[in-house]
Tab-separated table of C-alpha atoms in Angstrom:
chain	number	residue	atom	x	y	z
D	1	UNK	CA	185.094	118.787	-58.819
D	2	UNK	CA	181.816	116.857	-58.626
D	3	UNK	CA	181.490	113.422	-58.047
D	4	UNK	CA	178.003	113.375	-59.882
D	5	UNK	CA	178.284	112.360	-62.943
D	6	UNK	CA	177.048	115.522	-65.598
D	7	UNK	CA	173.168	115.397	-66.135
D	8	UNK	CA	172.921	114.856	-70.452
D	9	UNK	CA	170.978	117.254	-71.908
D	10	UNK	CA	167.934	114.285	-72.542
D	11	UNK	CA	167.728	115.090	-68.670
D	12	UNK	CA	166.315	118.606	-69.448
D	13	UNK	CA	162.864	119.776	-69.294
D	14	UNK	CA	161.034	123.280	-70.265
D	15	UNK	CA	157.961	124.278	-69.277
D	16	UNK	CA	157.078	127.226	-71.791
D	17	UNK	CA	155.372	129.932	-70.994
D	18	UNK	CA	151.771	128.259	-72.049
D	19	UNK	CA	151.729	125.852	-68.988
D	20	UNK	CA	149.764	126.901	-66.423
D	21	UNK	CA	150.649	124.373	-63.605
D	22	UNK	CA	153.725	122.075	-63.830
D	23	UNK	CA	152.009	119.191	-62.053
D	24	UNK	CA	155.222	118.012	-59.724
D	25	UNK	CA	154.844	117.828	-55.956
D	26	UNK	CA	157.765	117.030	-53.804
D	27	UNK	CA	158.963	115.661	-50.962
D	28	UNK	CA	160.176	118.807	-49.542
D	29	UNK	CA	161.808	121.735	-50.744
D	30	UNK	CA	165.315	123.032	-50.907
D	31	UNK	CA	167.775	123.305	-49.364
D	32	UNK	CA	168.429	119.909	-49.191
D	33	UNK	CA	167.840	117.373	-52.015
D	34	UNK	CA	164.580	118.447	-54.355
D	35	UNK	CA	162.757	114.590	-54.974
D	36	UNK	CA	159.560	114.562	-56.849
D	37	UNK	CA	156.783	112.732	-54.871
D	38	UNK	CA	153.767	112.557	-56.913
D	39	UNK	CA	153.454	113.567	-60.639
D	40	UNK	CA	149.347	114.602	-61.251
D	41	UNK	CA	148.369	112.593	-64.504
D	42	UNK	CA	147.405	114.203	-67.489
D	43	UNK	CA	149.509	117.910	-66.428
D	44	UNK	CA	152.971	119.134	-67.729
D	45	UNK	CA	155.276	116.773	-65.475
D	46	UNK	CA	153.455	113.624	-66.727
D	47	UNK	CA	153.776	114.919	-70.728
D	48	UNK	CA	157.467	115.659	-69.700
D	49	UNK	CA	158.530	112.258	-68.830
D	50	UNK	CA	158.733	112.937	-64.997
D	51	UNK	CA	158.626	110.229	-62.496
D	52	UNK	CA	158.205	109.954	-58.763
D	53	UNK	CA	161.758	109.669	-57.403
D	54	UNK	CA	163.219	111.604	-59.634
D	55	UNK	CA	165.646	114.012	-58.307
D	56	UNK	CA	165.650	117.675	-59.458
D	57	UNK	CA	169.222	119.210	-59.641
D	58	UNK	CA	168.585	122.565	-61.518
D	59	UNK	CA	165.679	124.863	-61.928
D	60	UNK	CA	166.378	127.598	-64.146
D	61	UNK	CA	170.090	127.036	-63.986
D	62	UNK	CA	170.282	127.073	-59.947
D	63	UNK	CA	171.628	124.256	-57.997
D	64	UNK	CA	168.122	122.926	-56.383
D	65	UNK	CA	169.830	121.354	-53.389
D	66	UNK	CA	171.480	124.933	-52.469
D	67	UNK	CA	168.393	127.459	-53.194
D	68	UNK	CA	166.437	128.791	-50.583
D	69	UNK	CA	162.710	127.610	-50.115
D	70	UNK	CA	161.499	131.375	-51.212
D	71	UNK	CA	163.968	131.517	-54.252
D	72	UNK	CA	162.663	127.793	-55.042
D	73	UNK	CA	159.401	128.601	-54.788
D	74	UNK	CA	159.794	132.414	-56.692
D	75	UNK	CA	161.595	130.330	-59.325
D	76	UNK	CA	158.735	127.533	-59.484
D	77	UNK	CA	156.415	130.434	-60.678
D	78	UNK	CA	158.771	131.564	-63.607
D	79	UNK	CA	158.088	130.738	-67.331
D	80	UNK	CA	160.129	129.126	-69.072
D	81	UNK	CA	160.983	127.080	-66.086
D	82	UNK	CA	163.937	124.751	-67.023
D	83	UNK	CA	164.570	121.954	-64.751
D	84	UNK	CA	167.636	119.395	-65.086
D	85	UNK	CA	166.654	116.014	-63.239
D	86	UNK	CA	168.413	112.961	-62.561
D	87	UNK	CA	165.914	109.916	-63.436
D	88	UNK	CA	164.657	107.630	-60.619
D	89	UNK	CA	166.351	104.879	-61.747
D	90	UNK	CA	169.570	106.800	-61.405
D	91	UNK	CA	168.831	107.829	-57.959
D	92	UNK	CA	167.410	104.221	-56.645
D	93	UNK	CA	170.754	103.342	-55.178
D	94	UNK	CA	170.766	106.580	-52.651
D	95	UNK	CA	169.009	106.793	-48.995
D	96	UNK	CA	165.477	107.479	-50.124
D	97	UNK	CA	162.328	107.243	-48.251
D	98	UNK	CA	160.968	103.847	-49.129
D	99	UNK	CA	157.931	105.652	-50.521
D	100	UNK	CA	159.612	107.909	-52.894
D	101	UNK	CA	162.094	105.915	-54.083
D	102	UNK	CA	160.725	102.162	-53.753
D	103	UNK	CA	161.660	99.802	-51.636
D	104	UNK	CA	163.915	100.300	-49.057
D	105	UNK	CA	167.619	98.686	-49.887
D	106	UNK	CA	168.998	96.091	-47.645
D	107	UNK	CA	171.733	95.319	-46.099
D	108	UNK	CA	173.876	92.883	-47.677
């Protein structure tokens, strides 16, 4: 059992088969933890509600965190591409790099 709490289904995001370029970079790619890092303004990720920070958990139904970088990126290039995120806000209290996720948390 997961200690994540389960991603609601306003945390889901399609990118039909009309868009062209998703507009998400990260800060690196799986395995490990999938963060978005810059979101380019006016493209798919911006319309979507996507953030900087935000942490991507499932792209077409595959954990992010456990995928390969060549089934990440062979996924990345699929239409529909369904990704389920957790919001920055959600992540903020995790080790993130103080440029991705904000500020970096002190110590109490």
């Amino acid at each position: 059992a997961s200690s994540t709490a389960p991603v609601s289904d306003d945390d889901e995001a399609v990118a039909g088969v009309e868009v062209e370029k998703i507009g998400l970079a990260f800060a690196s790619l799986p395995p490990g933890p999938l963060i978005v890092s810059k979101v380019a303004a006016g493209q798919w990720g911006e319309q979507a509600g996507f953030e900087g920070g935000d942490e991507i958990l499932e792209v077409n139904g595959s954990i992010a965190a456990s995928m390969s970088a060549d089934d990440f990126k062979a996924a990345m290039k699929a239409r529909p591409l369904r990704f389920r995120r957790r919001p920055r806000a959600e992540v903020a209290g995790e080790d993130l790099p103080a440029e991705v996720g904000g500020p970096a948390p002190v110590a109490p």
